[in-house]
mmCIF file of C-alpha atoms and ligand atoms in Angstrom:
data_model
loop_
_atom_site.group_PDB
_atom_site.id
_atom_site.type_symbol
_atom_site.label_atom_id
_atom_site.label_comp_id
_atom_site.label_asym_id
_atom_site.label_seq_id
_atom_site.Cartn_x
_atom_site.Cartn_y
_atom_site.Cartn_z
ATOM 1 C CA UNK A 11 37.685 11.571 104.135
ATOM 2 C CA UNK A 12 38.688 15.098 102.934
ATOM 3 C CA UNK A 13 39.322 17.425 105.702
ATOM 4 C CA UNK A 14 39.432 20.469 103.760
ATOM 5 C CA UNK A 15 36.317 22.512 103.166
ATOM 6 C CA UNK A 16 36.322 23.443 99.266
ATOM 7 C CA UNK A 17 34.268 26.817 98.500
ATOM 8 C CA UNK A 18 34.737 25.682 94.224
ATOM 9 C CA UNK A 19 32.037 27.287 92.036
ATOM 10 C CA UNK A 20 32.453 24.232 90.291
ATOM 11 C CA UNK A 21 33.336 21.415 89.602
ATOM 12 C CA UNK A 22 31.985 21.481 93.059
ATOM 13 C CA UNK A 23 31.849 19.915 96.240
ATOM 14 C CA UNK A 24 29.442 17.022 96.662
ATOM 15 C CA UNK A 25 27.931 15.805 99.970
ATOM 16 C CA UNK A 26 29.775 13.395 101.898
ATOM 17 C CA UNK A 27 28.153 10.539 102.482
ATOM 18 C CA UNK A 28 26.987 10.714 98.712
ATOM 19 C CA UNK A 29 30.972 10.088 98.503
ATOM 20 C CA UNK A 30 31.020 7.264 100.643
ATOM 21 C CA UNK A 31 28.147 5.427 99.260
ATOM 22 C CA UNK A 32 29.211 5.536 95.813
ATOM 23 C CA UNK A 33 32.860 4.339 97.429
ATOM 24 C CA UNK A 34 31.114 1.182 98.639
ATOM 25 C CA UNK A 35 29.335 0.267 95.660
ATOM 26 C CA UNK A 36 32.400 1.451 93.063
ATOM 27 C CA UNK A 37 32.983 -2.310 92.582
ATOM 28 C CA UNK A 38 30.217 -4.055 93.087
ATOM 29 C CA UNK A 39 26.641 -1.971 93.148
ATOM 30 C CA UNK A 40 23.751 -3.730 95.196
ATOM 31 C CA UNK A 41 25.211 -7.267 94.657
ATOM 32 C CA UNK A 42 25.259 -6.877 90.749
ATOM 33 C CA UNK A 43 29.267 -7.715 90.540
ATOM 34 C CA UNK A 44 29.440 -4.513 88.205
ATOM 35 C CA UNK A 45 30.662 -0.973 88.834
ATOM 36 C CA UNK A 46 28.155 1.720 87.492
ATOM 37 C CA UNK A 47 30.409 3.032 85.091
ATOM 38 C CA UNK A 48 30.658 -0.529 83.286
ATOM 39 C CA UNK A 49 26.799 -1.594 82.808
ATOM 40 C CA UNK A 50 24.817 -1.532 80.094
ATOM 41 C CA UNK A 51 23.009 1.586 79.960
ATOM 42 C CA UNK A 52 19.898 -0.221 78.556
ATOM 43 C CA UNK A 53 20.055 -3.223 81.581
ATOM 44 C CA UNK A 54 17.851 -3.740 84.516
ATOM 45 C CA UNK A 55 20.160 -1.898 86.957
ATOM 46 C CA UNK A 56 21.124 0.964 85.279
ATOM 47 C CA UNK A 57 17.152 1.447 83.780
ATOM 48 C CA UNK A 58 16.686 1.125 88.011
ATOM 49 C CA UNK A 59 19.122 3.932 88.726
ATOM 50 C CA UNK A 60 17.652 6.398 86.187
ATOM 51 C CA UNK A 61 14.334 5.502 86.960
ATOM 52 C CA UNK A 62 15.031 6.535 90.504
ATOM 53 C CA UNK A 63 17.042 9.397 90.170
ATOM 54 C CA UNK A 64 14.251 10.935 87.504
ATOM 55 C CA UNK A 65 11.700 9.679 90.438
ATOM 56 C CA UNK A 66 13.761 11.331 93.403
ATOM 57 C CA UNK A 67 14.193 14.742 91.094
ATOM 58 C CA UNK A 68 10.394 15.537 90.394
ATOM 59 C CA UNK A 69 9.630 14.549 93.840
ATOM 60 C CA UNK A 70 12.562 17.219 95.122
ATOM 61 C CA UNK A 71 11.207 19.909 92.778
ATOM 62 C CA UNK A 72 7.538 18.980 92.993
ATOM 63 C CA UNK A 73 7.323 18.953 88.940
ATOM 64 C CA UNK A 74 3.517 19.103 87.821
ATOM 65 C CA UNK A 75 2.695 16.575 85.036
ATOM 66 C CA UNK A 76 3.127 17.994 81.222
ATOM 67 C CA UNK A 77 6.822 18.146 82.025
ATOM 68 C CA UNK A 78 9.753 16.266 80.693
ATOM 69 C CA UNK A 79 12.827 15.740 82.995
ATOM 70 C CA UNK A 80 16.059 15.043 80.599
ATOM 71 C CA UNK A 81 19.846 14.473 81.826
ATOM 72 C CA UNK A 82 21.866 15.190 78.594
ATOM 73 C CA UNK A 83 25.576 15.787 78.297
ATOM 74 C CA UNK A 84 27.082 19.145 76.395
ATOM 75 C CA UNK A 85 26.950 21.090 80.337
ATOM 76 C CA UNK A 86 24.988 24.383 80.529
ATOM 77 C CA UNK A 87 26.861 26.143 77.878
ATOM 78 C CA UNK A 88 25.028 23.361 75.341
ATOM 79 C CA UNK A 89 21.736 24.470 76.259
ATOM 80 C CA UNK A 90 23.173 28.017 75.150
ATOM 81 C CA UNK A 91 22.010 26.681 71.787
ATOM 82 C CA UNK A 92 19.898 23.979 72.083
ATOM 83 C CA UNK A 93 17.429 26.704 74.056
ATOM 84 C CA UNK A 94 16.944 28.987 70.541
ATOM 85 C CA UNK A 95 17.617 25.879 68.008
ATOM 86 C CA UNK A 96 14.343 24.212 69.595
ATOM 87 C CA UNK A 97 12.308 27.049 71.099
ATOM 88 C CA UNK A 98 12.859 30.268 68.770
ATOM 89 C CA UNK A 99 11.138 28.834 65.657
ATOM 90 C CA UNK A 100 12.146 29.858 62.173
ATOM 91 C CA UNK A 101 11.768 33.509 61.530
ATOM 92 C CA UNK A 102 10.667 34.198 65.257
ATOM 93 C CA UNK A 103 12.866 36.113 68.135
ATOM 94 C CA UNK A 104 13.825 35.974 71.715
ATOM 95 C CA UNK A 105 13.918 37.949 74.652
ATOM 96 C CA UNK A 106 16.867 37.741 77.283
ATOM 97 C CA UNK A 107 17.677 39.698 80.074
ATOM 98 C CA UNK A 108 21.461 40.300 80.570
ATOM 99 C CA UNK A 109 22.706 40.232 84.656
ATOM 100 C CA UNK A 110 26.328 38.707 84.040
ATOM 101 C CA UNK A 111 29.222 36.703 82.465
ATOM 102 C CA UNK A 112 26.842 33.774 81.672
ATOM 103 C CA UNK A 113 23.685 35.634 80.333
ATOM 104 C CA UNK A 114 25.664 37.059 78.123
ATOM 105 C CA UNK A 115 27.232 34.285 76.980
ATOM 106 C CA UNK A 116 23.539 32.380 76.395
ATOM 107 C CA UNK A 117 23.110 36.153 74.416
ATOM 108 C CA UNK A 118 25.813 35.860 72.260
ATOM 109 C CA UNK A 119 24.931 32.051 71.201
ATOM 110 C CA UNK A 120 21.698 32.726 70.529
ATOM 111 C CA UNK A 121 22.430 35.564 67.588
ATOM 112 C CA UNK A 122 23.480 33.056 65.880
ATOM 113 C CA UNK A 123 20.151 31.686 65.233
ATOM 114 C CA UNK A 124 17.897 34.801 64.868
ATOM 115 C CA UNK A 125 16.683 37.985 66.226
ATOM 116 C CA UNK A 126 17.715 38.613 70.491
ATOM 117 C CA UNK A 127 16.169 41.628 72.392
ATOM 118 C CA UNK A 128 18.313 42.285 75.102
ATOM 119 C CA UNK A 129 15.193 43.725 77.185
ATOM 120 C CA UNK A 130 16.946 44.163 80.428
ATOM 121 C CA UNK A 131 20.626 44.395 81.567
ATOM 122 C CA UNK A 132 22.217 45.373 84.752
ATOM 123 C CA UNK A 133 25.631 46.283 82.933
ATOM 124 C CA UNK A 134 25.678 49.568 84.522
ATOM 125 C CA UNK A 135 26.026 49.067 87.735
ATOM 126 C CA UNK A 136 29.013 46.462 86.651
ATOM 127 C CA UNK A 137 26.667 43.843 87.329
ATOM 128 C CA UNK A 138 26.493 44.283 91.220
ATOM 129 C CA UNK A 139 22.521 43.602 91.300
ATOM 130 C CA UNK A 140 19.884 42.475 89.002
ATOM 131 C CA UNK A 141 17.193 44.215 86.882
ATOM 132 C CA UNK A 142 14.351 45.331 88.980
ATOM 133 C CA UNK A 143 11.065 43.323 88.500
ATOM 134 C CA UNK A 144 8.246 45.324 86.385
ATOM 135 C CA UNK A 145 10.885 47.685 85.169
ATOM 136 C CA UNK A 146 11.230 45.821 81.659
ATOM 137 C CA UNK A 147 9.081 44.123 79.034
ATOM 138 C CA UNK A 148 8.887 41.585 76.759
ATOM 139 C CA UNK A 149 9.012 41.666 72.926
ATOM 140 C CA UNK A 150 5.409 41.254 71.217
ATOM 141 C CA UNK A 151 5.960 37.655 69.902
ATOM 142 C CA UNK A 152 8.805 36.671 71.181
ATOM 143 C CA UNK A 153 9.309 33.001 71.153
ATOM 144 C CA UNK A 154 10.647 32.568 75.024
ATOM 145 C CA UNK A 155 12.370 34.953 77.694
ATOM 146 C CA UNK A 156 15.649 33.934 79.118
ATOM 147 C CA UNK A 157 17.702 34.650 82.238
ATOM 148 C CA UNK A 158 19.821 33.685 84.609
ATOM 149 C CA UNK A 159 18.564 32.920 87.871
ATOM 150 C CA UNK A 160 21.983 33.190 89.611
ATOM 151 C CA UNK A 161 25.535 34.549 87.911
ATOM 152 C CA UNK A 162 27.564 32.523 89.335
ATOM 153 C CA UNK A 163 31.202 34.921 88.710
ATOM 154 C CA UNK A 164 29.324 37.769 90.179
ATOM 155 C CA UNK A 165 27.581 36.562 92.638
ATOM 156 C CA UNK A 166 24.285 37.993 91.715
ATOM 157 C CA UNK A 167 20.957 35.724 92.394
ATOM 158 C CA UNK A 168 17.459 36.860 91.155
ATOM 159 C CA UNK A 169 15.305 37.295 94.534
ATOM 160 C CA UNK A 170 12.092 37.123 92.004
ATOM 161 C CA UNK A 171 10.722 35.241 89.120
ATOM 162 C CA UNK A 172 10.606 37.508 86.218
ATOM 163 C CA UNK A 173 6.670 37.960 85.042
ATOM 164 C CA UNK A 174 6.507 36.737 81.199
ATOM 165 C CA UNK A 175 3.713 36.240 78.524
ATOM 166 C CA UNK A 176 6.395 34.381 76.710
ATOM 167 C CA UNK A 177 7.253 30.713 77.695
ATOM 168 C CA UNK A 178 10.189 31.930 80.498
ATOM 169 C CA UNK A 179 13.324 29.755 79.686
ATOM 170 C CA UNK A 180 16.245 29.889 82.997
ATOM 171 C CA UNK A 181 19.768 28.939 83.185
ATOM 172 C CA UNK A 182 19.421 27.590 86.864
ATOM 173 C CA UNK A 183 23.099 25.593 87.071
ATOM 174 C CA UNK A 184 24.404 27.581 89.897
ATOM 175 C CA UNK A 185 20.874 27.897 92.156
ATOM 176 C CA UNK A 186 19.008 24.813 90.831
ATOM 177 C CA UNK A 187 17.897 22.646 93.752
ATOM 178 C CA UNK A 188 19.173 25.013 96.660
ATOM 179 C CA UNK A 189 15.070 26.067 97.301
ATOM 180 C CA UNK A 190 11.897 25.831 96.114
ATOM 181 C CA UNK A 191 10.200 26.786 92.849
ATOM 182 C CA UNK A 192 7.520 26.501 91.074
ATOM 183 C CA UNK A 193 8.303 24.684 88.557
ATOM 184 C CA UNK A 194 4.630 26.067 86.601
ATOM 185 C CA UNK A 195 5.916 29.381 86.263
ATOM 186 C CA UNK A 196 8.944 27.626 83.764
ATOM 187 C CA UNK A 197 8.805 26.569 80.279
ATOM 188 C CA UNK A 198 12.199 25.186 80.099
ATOM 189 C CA UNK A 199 14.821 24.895 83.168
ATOM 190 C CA UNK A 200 18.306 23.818 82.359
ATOM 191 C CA UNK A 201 20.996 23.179 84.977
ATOM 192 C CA UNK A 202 24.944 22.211 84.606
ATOM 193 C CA UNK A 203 25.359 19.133 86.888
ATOM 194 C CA UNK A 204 28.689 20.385 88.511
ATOM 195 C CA UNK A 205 27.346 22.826 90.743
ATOM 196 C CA UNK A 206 24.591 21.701 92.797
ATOM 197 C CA UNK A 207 23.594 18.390 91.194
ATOM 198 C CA UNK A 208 26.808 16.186 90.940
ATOM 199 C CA UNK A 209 29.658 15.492 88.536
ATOM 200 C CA UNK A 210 30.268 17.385 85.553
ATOM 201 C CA UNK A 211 29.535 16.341 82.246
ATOM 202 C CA UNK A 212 25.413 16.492 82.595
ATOM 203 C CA UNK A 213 23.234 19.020 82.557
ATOM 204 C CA UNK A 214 19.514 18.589 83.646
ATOM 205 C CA UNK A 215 16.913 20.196 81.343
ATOM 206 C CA UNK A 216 12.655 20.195 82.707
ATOM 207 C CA UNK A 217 10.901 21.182 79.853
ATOM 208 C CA UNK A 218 6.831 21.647 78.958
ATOM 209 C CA UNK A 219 5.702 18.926 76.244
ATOM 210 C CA UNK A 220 3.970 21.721 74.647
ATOM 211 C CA UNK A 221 7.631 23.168 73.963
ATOM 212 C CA UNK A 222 9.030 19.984 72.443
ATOM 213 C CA UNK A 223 9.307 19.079 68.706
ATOM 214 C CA UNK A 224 9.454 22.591 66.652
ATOM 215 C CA UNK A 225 13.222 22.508 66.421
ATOM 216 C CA UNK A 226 14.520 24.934 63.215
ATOM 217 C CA UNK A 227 15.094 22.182 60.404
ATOM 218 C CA UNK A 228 19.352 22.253 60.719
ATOM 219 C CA UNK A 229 18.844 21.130 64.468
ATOM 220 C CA UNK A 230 21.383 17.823 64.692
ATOM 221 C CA UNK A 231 19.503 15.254 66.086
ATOM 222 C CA UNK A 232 21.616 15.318 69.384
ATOM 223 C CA UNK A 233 20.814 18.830 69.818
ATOM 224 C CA UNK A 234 16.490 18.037 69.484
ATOM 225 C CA UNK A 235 14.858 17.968 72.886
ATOM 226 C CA UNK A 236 12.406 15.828 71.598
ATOM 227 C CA UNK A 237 14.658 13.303 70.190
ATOM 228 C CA UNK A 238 15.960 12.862 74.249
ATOM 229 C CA UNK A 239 12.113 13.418 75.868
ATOM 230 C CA UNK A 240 10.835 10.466 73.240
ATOM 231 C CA UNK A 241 13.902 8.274 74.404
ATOM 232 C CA UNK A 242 13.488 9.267 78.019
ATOM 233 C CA UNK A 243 17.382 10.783 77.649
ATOM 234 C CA UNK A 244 18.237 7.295 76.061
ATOM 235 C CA UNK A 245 18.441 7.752 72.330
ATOM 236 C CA UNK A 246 22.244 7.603 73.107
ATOM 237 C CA UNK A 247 24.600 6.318 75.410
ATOM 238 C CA UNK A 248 24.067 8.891 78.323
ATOM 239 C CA UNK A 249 26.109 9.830 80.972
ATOM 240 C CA UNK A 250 25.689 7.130 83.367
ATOM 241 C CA UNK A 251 27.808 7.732 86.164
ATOM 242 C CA UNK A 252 26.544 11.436 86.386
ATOM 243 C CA UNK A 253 23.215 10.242 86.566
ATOM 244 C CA UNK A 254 24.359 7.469 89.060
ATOM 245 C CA UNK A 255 26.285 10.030 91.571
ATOM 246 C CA UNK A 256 23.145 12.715 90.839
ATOM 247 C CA UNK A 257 20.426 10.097 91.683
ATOM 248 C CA UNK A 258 22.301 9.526 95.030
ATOM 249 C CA UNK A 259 22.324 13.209 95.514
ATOM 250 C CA UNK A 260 19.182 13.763 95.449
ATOM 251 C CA UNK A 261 18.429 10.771 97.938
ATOM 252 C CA UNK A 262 20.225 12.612 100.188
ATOM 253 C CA UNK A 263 18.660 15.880 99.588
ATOM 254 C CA UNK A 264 15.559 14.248 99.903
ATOM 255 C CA UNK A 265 16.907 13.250 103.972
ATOM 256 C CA UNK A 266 18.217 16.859 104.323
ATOM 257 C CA UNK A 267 14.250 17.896 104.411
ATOM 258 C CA UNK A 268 14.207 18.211 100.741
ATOM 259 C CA UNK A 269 14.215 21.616 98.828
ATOM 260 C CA UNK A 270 12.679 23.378 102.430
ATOM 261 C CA UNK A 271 15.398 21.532 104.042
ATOM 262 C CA UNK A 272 18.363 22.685 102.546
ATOM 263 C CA UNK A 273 16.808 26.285 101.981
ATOM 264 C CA UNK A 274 16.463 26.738 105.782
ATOM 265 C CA UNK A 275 20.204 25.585 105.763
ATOM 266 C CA UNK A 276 21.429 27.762 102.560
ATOM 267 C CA UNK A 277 20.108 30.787 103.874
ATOM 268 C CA UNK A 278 21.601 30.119 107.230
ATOM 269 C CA UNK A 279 25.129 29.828 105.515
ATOM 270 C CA UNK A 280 24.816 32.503 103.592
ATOM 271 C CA UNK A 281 23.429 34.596 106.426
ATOM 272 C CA UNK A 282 26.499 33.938 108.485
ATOM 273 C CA UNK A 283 28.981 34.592 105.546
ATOM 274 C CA UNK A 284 27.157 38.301 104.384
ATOM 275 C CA UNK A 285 26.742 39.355 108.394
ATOM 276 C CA UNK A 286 31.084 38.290 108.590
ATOM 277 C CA UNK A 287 31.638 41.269 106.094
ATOM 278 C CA UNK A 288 29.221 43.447 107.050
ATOM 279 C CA UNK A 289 30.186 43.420 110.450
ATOM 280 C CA UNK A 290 33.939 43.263 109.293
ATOM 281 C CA UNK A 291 33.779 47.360 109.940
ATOM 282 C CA UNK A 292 35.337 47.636 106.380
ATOM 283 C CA UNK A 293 37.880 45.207 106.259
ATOM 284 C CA UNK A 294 35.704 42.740 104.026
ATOM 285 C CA UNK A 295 33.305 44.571 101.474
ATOM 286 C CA UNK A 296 30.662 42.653 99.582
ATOM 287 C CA UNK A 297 29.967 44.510 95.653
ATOM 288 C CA UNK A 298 26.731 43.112 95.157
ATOM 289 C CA UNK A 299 23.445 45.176 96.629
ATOM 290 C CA UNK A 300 21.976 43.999 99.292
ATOM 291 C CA UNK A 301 18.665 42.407 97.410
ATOM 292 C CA UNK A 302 20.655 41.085 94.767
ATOM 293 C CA UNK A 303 23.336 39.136 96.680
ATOM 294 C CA UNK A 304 23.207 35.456 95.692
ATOM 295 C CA UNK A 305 23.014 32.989 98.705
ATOM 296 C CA UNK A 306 25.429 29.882 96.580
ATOM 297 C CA UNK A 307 28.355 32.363 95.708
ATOM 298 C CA UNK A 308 29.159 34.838 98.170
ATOM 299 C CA UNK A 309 31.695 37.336 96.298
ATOM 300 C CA UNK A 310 33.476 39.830 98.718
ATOM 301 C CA UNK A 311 36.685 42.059 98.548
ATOM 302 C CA UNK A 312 39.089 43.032 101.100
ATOM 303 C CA UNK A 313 39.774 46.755 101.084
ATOM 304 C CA UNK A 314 43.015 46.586 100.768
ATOM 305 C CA UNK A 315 44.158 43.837 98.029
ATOM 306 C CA UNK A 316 47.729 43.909 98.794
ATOM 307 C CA UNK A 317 46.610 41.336 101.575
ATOM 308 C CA UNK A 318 44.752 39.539 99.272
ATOM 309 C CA UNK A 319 47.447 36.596 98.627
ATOM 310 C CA UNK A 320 48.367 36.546 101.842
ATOM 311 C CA UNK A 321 44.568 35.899 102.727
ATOM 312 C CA UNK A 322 44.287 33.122 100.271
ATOM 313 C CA UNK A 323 47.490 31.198 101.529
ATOM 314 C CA UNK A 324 46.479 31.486 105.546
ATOM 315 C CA UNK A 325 43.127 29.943 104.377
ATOM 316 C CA UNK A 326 44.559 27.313 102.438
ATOM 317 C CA UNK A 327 46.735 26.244 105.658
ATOM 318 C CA UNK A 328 43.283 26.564 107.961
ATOM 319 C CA UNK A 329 41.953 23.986 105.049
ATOM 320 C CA UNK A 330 39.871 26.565 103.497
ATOM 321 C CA UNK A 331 40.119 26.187 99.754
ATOM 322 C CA UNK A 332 39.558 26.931 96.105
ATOM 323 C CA UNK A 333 38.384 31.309 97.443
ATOM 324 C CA UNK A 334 40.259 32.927 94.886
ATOM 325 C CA UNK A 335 37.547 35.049 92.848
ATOM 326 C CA UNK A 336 37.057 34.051 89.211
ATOM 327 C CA UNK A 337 39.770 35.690 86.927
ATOM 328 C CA UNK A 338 37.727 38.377 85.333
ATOM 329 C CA UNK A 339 35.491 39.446 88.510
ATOM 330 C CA UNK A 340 39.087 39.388 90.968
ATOM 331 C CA UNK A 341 38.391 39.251 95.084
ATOM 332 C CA UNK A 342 37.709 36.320 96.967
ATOM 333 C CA UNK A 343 34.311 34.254 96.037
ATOM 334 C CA UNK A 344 32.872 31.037 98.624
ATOM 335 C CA UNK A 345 30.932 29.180 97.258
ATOM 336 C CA UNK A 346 28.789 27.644 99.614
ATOM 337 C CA UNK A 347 26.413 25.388 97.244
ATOM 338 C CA UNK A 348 23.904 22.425 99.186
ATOM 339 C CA UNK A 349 27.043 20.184 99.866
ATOM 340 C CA UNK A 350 28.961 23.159 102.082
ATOM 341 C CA UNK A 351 28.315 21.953 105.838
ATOM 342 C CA UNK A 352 27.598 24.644 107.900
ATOM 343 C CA UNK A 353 30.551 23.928 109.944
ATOM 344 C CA UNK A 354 32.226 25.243 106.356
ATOM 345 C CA UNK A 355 30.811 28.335 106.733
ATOM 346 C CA UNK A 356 31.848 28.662 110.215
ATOM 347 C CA UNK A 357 35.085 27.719 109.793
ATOM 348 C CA UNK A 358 35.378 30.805 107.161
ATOM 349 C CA UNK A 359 34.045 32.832 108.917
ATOM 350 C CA UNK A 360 36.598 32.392 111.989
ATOM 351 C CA UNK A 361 38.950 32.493 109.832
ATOM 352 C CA UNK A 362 37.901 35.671 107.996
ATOM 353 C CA UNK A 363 37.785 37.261 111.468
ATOM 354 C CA UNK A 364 41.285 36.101 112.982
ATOM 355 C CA UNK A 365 42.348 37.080 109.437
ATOM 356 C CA UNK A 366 40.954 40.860 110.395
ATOM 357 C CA UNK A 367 42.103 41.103 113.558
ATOM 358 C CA UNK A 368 45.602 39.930 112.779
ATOM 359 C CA UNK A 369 45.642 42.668 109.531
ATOM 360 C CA UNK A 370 43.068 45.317 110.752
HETATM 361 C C1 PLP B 414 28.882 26.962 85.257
HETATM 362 C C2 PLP B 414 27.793 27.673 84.574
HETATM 363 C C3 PLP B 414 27.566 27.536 83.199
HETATM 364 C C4 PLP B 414 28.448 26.701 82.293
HETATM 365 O O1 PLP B 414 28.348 25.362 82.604
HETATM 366 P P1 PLP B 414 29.102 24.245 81.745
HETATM 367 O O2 PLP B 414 28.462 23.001 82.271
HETATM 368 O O3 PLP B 414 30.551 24.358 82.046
HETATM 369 O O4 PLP B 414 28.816 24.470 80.320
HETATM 370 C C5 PLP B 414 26.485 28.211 82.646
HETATM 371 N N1 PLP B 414 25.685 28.985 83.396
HETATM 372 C C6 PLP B 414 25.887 29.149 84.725
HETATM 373 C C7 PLP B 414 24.961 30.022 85.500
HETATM 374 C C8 PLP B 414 26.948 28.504 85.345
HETATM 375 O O5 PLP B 414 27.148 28.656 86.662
#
């Protein structure tokens, strides 16, 4: 068993007893003789294991019925363009609202199939908080209104569900699962698996019926959310072990309290991270405002960056790894998703504080 604590914003930590199950049943799963990753994705164990894990999901997130629930491969940035290939409609136009690296990536994807209003954006303030509820509007007509529920290289988290007439469509890879939602308030949720949900190379998609099935006619078939909700994700080959690993996630979310649960614990973690560099009396800074500040990636600075390497190798000797901030946002970044045991956070935080006094 690892004894390092890793703060990745992904590929990400997973749980570890999720770990150690799927270690005893690598070769031989519940006395079939086969590993996961070698049975037929259309035989009685594997239809078992996606049955389950769909099962364990909509239980987790409470989804209401008229929803679909679809693991597909392609990751998050996929969904970039399945979202306006299958929801704009031909001739119609979408809202977005712009808060970071990845909204503006789903932006930029979808001008390439029709008209975007970019009816929000909290550029200015270098994306250190999030547009404020009831200060924008959406588009007569448009087709759906997408955001990000939490930028992930920022470190920015919406504390609200934005109010829209038009079917609201959220990237949710980096926050998915770590609370409760209503899933009602949603047209379409889509989720990269590597964050909160397991391996990479999935991404989980909960979608209204009512939404399915007026893709524009160039859709490829692979990219046609109806194609995967009439094939209950099994029109191809899909990512098996993903779904495997992700079904035994949620089991154990499900014995963490479920989505209450692991709230309760997220907002403890993050509690004890923000109050380490607010008390820090300068020495750690976090960017983001106060409101804003996402509880799965805690981004922070120390004032003076000349100790910044020196703070990333002590923490890599105390076992504290992967903090470096992503490359174009710079500073340190934990990310502190379901899997991160509060005695992670703790350990950080000691070290963060050793770290101070030793440099203050
Ligand atoms: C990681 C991430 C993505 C990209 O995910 P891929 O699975 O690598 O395509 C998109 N949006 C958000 C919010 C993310 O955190």
């Amino acid at each position: 068993m690892s004894k390092l604590y890793n703060f990745s914003a992904g590929p990400a930590l997973l749980p570890h007893p999720v770990l150690a199950e799927a270690q005893a049943q690598m070769f031989d799963w519940h006395g079939s003789g086969l590993s996961v990753m070698e049975m037929s994705h259309r035989g009685r164990e594997f239809m078992e294991i996606i049955h389950d894990a769909e099962a364990d999901l909509r239980e987790l997130l409470n989804v209401p019925a008229g929803y679909k629930v679809l693991f597909l491969q392609g990751g998050a940035s996929q969904q970039f363009a399945m979202v306006p290939l299958n929801l704009m409609g031909e001739g119609g136009h979408a809202d977005y609202i712009d808060s970071g690296h990845w909204s503006r990536l789903a932006i930029k994807e979808a001008r390439r199939y029709g008209r975007v209003d970019v009816i929000a954006s909290s550029e200015a303030s270098a994306y250190t908080t999030v547009p404020q509820a009831g200060s924008y509007q959406g588009t007569a007509g448009a087709s759906y209104l997408h955001y990000t529920s939490n930028e992930t290289i920022n470190g920015v988290e919406f504390p609200y569900i934005p109010e829209s007439a038009a079917p609201l469509v959220c990237d949710m890879s980096s926050d998915f699962l770590s609370g409760e939602i209503e899933v009602s308030r949603f047209g379409l949720i889509y989720a990269g698996a590597q964050k909160n949900i397991g391996p990479s190379g999935m991404v989980v998609v909960v979608v209204r019926e009512d939404l399915l099935g007026h893709a524009l006619p160039a859709t490829p078939t692979m990219l046609d959310y109806r194609v995967h909700a009439d094939a209950d994700s099994m029109y191809n080959t899909p990512p098996t072990w993903p779904i495997y690993i992700a079904g035994l996630v949620f089991k154990w979310l499900k014995a963490q309290g479920g989505l209450r649960g692991i709230a309760a614990l997220n907002s403890e973690k993050a509690g004890l991270l923000y109050h380490a560099i607010d008390a820090s009396g300068g020495f750690y800074r976090a960017p983001v405002e106060v409101a804003a500040r996402s509880q799965m990636n805690v981004v922070f600075r120390l004032a003076d960056d000349a100790l910044d390497e020196a703070f990333l190798a002590g923490a890599k000797k105390a076992g504290l790894v992967q903090l470096k901030g992503h490359r174009v946002a710079g500073g340190m970044r934990a990310s502190i998703y379901n899997a991160m045991p509060v005695e992670g956070v703790k350990a950080l935080v000691g070290y963060m504080q050793e770290f101070a006094r030793q440099h203050g």
